[in-house]
Tab-separated table of C-alpha atoms in Angstrom:
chain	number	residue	atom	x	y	z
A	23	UNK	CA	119.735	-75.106	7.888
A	24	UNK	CA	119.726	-72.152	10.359
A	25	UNK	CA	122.294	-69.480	10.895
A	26	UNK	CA	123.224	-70.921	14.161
A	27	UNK	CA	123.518	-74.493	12.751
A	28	UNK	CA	125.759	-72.664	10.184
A	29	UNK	CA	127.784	-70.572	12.599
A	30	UNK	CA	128.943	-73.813	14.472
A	31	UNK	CA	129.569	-76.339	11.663
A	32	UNK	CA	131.603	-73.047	10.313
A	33	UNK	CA	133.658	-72.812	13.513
A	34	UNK	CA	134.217	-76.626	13.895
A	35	UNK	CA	135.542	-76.546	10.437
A	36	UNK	CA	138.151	-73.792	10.113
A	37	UNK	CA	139.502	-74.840	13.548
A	38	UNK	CA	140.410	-78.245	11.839
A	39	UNK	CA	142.062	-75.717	8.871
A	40	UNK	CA	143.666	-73.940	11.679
A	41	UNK	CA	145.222	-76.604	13.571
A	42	UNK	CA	146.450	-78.070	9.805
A	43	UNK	CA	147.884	-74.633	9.325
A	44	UNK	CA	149.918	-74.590	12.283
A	45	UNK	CA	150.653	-78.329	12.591
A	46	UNK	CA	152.301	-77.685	9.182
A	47	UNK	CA	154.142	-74.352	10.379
A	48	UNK	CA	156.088	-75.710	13.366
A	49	UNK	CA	156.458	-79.760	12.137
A	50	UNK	CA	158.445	-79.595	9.470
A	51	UNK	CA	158.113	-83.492	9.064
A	52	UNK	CA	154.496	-82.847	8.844
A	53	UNK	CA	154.650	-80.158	6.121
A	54	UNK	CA	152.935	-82.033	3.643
A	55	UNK	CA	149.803	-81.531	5.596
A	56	UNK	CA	149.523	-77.985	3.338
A	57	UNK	CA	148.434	-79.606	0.798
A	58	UNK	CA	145.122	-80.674	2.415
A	59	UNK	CA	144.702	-77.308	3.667
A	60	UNK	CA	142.258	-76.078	1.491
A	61	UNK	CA	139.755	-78.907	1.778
A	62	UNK	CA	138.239	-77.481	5.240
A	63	UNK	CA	137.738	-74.264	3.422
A	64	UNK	CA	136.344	-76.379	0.247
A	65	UNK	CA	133.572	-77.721	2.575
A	66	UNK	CA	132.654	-74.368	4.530
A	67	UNK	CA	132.169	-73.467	1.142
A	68	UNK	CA	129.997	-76.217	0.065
A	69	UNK	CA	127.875	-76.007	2.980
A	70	UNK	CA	127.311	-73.031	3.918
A	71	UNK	CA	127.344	-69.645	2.284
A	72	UNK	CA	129.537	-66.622	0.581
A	73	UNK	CA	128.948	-65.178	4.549
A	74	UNK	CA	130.247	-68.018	6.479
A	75	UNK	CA	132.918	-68.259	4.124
A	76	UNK	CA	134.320	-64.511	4.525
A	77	UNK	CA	134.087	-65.289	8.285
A	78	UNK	CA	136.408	-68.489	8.324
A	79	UNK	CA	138.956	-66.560	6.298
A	80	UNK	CA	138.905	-63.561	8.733
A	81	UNK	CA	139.151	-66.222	11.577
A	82	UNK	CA	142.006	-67.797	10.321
A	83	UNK	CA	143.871	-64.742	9.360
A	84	UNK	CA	143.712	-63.164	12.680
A	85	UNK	CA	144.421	-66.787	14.492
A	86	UNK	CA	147.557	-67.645	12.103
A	87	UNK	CA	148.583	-63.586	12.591
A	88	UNK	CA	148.725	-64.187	16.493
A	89	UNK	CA	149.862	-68.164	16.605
A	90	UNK	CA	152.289	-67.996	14.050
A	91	UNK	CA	153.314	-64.506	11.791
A	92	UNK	CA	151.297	-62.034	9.629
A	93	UNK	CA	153.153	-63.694	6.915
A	94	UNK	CA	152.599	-67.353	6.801
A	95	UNK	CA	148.825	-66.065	7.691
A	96	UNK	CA	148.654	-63.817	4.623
A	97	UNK	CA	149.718	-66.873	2.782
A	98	UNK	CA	147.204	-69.660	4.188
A	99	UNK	CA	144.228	-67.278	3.687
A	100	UNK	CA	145.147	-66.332	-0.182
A	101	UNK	CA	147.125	-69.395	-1.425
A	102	UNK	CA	144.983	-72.194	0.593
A	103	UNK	CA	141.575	-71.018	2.028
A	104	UNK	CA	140.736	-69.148	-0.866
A	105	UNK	CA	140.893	-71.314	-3.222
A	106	UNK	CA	139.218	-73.820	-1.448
A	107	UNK	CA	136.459	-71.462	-0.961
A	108	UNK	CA	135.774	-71.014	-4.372
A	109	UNK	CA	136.136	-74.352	-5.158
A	110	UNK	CA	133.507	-75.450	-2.598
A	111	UNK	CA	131.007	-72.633	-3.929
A	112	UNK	CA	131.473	-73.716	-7.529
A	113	UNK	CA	130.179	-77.689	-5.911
A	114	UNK	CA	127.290	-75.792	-3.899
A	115	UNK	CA	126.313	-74.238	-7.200
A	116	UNK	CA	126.750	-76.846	-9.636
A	117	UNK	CA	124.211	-79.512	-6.974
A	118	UNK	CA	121.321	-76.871	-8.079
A	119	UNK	CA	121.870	-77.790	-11.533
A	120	UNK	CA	121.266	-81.547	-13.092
A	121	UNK	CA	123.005	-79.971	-16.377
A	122	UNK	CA	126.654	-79.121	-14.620
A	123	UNK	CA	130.342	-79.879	-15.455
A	124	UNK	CA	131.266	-81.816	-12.481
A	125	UNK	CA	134.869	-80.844	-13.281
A	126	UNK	CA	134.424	-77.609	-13.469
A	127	UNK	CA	135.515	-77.222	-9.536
A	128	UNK	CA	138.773	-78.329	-10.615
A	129	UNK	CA	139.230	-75.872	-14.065
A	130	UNK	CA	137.742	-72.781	-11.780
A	131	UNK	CA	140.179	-73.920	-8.580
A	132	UNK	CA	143.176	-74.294	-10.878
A	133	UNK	CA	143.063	-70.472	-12.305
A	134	UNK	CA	142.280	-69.145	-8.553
A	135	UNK	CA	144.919	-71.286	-7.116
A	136	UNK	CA	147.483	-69.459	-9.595
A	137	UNK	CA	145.780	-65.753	-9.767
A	138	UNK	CA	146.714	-66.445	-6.149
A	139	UNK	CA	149.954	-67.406	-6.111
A	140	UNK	CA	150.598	-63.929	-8.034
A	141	UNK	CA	148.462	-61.824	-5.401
A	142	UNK	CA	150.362	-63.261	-2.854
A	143	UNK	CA	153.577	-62.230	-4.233
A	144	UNK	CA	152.420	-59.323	-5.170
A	145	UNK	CA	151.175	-59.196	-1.596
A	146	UNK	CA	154.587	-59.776	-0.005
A	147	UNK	CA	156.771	-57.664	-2.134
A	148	UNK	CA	154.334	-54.429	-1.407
A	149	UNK	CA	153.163	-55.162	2.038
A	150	UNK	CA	155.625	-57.045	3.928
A	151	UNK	CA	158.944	-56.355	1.954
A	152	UNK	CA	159.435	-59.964	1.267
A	153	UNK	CA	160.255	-61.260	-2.170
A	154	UNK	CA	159.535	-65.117	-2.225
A	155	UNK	CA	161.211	-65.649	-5.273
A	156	UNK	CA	164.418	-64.747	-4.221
A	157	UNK	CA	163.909	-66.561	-1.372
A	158	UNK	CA	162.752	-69.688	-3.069
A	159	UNK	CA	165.737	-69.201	-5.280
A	160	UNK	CA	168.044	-69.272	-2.543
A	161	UNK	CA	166.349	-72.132	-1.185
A	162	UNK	CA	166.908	-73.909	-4.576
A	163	UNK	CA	170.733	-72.888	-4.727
A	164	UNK	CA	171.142	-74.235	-1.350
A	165	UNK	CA	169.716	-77.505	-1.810
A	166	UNK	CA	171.758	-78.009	-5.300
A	167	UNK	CA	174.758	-76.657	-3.641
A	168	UNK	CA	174.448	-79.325	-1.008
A	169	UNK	CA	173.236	-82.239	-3.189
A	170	UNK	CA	176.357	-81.036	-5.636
A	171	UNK	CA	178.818	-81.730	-2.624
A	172	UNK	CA	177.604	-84.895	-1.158
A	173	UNK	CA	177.761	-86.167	-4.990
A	174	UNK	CA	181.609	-84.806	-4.801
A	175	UNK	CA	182.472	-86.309	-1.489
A	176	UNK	CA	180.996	-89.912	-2.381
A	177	UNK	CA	183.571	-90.263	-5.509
A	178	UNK	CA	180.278	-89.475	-7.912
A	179	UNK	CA	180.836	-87.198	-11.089
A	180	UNK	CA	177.384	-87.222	-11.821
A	181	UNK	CA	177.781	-83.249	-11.486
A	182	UNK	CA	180.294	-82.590	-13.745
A	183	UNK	CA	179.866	-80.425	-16.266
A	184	UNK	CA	176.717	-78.940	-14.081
A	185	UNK	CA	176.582	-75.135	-13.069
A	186	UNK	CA	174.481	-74.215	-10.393
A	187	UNK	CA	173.843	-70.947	-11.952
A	188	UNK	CA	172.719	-73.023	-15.216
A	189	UNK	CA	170.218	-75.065	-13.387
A	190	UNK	CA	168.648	-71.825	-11.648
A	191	UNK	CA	168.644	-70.217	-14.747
A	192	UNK	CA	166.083	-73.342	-16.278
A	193	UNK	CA	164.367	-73.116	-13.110
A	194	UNK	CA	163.696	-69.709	-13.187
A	195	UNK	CA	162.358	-70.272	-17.068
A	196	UNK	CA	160.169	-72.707	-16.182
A	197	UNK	CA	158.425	-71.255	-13.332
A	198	UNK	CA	154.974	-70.147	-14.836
A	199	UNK	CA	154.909	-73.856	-15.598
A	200	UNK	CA	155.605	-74.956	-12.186
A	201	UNK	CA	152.813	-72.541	-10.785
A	202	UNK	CA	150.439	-73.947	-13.021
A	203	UNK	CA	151.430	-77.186	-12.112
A	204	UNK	CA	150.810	-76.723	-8.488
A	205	UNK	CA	147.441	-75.207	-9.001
A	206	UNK	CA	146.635	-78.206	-11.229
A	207	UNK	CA	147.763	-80.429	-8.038
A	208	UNK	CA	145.909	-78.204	-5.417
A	209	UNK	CA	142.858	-78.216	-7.572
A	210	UNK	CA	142.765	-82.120	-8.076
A	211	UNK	CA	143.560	-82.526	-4.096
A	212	UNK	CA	140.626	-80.235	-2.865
A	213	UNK	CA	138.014	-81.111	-4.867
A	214	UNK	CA	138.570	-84.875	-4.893
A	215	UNK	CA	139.097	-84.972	-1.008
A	216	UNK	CA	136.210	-82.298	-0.595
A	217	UNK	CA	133.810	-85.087	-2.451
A	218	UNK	CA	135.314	-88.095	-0.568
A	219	UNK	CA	134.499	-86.557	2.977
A	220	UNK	CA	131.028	-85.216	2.096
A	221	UNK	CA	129.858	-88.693	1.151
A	222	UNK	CA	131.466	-90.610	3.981
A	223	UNK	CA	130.182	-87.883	6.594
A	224	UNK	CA	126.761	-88.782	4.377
A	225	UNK	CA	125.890	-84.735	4.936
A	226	UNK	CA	125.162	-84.207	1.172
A	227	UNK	CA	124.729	-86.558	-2.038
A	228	UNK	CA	127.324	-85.158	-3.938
A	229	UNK	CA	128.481	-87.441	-7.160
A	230	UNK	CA	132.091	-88.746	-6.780
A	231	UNK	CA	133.922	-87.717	-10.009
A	232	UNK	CA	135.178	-90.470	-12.073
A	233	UNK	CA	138.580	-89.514	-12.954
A	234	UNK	CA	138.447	-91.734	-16.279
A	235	UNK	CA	135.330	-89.320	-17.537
A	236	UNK	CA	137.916	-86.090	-17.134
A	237	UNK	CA	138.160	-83.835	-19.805
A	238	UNK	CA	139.593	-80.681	-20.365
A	239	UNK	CA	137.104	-77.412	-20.570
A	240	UNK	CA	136.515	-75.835	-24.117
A	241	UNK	CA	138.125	-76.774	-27.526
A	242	UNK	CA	141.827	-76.900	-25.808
A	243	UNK	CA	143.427	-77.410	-28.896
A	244	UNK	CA	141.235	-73.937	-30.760
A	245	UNK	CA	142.815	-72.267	-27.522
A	246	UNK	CA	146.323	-73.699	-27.741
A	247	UNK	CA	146.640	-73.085	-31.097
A	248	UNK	CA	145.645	-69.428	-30.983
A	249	UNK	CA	148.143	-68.693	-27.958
A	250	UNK	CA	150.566	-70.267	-30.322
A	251	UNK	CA	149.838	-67.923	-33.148
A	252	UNK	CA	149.336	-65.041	-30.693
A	253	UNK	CA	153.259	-65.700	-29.212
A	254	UNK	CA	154.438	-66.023	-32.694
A	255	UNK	CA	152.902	-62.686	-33.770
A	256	UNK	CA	154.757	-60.956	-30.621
A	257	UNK	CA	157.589	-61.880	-31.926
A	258	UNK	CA	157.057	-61.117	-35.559
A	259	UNK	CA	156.488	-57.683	-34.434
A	260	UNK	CA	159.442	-57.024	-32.688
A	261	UNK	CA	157.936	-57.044	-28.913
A	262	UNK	CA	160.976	-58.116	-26.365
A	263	UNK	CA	159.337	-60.354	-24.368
A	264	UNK	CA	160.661	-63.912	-24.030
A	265	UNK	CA	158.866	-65.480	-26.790
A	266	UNK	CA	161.351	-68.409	-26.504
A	267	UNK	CA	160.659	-68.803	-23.048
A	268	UNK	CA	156.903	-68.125	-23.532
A	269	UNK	CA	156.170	-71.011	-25.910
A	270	UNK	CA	158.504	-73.203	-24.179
A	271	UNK	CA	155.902	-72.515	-20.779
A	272	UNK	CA	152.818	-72.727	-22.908
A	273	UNK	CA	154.257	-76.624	-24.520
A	274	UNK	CA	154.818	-77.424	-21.316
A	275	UNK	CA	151.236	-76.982	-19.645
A	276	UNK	CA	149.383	-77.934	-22.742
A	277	UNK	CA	151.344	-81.149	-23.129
A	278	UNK	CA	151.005	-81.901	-19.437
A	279	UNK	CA	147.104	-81.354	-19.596
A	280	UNK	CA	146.532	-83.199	-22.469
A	281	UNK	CA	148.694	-85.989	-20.674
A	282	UNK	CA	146.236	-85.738	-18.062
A	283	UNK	CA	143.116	-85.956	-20.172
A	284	UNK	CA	145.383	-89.242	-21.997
A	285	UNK	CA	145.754	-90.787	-18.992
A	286	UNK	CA	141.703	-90.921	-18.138
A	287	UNK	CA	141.290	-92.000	-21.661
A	288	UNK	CA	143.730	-95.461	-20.843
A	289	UNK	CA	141.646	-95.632	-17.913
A	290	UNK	CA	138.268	-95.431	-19.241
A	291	UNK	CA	139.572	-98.352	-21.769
A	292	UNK	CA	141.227	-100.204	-19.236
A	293	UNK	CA	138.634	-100.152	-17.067
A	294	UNK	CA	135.976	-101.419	-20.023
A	295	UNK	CA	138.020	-104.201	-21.219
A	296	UNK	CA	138.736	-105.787	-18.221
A	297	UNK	CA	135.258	-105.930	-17.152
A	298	UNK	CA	134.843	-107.272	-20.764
A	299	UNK	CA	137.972	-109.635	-20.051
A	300	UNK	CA	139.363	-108.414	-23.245
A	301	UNK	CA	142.815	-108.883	-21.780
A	302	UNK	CA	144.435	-109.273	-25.347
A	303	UNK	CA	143.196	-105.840	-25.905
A	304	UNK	CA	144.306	-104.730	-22.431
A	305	UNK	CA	147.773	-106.031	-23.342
A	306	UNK	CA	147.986	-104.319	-26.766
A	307	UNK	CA	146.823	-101.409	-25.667
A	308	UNK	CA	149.297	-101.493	-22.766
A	309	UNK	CA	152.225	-102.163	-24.541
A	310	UNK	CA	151.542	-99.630	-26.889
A	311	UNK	CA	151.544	-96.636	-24.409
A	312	UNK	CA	154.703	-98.125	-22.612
A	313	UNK	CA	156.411	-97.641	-26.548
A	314	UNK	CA	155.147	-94.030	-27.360
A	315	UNK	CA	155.475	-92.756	-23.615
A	316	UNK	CA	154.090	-89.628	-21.831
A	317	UNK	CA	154.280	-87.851	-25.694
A	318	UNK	CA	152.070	-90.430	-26.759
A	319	UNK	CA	149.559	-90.383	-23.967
A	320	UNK	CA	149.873	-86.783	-24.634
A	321	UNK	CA	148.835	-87.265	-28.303
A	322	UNK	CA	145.875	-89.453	-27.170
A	323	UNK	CA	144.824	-86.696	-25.336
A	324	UNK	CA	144.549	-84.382	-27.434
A	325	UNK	CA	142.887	-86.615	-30.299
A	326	UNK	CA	140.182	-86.852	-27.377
A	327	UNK	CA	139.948	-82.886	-26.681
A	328	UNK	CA	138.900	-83.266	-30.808
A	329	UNK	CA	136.824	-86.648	-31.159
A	330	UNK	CA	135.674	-87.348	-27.809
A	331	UNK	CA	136.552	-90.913	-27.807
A	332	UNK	CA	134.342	-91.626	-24.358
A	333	UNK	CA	131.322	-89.826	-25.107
A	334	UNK	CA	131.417	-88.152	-21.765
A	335	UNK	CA	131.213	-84.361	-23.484
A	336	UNK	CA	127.221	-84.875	-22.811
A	337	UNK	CA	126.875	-81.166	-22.270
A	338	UNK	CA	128.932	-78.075	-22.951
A	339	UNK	CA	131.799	-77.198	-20.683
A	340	UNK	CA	132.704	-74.256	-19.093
C-alpha cells in the first residue's frame, strides 16, 4: 500500500473518531458513544503504520482543542486514541506471526488503557489545574445525594442507616479496582469491534477471537500469589501504606479475571455439549454454577489458569 493510499484511509478514519468524539461531547444522550472511541484509532493502527498513527493523534488533538476544549482533547488522545493505537499495532504485529497470542491485544490494551488513565490525571492536575478525582467525587456525592432524597420523598427507608460520606469513602477504596475494570472493558470493546469491522469491510483476514478459548496471560495464580506475599511483607515491616486496602484491590481484580477466564470455560463446555446434545450434562453443569455463583465461576477459573481444562494454551503467552 502506498503512502498516499495510507494518508487518505488515515484521514477518513480519524474523522469518523473525531465526529464520535464530539458527538459524545455535546449529546449527552449519546455519551455512550466513548466507549467505541478507540476502535477508529485501533484500525489506523492495524493498517497502517507507527507514522500514520502519530499523525491521527496530532489531528485529533488539535481538532478536539479548537471544536471542543484543550481538556476533553487531552483526554480523547491519551485515554481513547492511544490505547487504541497500541492495540491495533499489537494485531498488525501479531498477523506476521502464525505462533501469536491472539489475546494478547486485549492483556497489552488493558495495562495502556490504565497507565493512561494515571497520565491523564497526572496530566490535568500539572497542566491544566484540574483534579478529576475531586471532580468525579463530587459527581458521585451529587448523584447519591439526589438518589438519597427521591428514596426519602417516595416513603422508602431503603437509605437509612446510609452515610453519604461512608459510601464515598468505599468508593474512593475501591478505585484502582474500578480503573482496572474499565481498562478491562475498553480493552475487550476495541479489540473485539476492531476484528468485527476488518472482516466485514473484508480489508484484511484477521481471525475473530473466540471468546470461549480466552485465557489469562502467564501463570496468574504464580503472580497473584506473589503480590499477595509481597503486600503481606509491607506490612510485616511496618510500611504505612494501606495494606488493607491494597489486598482488598488486588482480590478484587484477580477474582474478577479469573471470573472472566470461568465464564469462557462454561462456554467452551456449553458450547461442546450442545453440539453433542448432551443436554443432561448441559443441565448439570448449569445448575451447578447457578449454586456456587460468580465465586464459583471464579474458582473454575482459576483451576483453568493451573490445568488448562480446554487445551487452548497451544503456545506460550505473553
Amino acid at each position: 500500500m502506498n503512502n498516499k493510499v495510507k494518508l487518505s484511509r488515515t484521514l477518513m478514519i480519524v474523522t469518523l473518531g473525531i465526529l464520535l468524539a464530539v458527538i459524545a461531547a455535546y449529546v449527552p444522550m449519546l455519551g455512550i458513544l466513548s466507549a467505541v472511541i478507540p476502535v477508529p484509532y485501533a484500525i489506523i493502527g492495524t493498517l497502517t503504520d507507527n507514522k500514520y498513527s502519530i499523525l491521527s493523534l496530532i489531528i485529533t488533538f488539535f481538532v478536539l482543542m479548537l471544536g471542543v476544549d484543550p481538556v476533553y482533547s487531552v483526554s480523547i488522545c491519551i485515554v481513547s486514541a492511544l490505547p487504541g493505537i497500541v492495540i491495533g499495532s499489537v494485531v498488525r504485529a501479531n498477523m506476521k506471526s502464525d505462533e501469536c497470542n491472539k489475546f494478547e491485544p486485549i492483556y497489552i490494551g488493558t495495562i495502556v488503557a490504565v497507565v493512561s488513565i494515571i497520565i491523564f490525571y497526572v496530566v490535568s492536575n500539572i497542566v491544566f489545574k484540574t483534579n478529576i478525582l475531586d471532580s468525579f467525587t463530587s459527581i458521585m456525592k451529587e448523584a447519591i445525594s439526589s438518589q438519597t432524597e427521591l428514596l426519602k420523598s417516595s416513603g422508602l427507608n431503603l437509605a437509612s442507616g446510609a452515610k453519604i460520606e461512608d459510601l464515598m469513602d468505599s468508593i474512593s477504596n475501591m478505585l484502582p479496582t474500578m480503573i482496572i475494570f474499565q481498562g478491562m472493558i475498553v480493552a475487550f470493546i476495541t479489540y473485539y469491534l476492531e476484528v468485527f469491522i476488518l472482516k466485514r469491510i473484508k480489508t484484511l483476514n484477521v481471525e475473530f477471537p473466540k471468546f470461549r478459548e480466552f485465557y489469562l496471560p502467564g501463570n496468574a495464580i504464580i503472580i497473584s500469589f506473589m503480590l499477595y506475599l509481597l503486600v503481606l511483607f509491607i506490612e510485616v515491616i511496618g510500611v504505612k501504606l494501606h495494606t488493607d486496602l491494597i489486598m482488598m484491590n488486588l482480590q478484587l481484580v484477580f477474582s474478577f479475571m479469573f471470573m472472566i477466564q470461568g465464564i469462557a470455560v462454561a462456554i467452551h463446555y456449553f458450547n461442546k455439549w450442545f453440539r453433542g446434545r448432551e443436554n443432561k450434562k448441559v443441565f448439570i453443569s448449569g445448575f451447578i454454577l447457578c449454586i456456587f455463583g460468580f465465586m464459583g465461576i471464579s474458582f473454575v477459573g482459576m483451576l483453568d489458569s493451573i490445568i488448562d481444562f480446554r487445551k487452548v494454551r497451544s503456545y506460550k503467552s505473553t
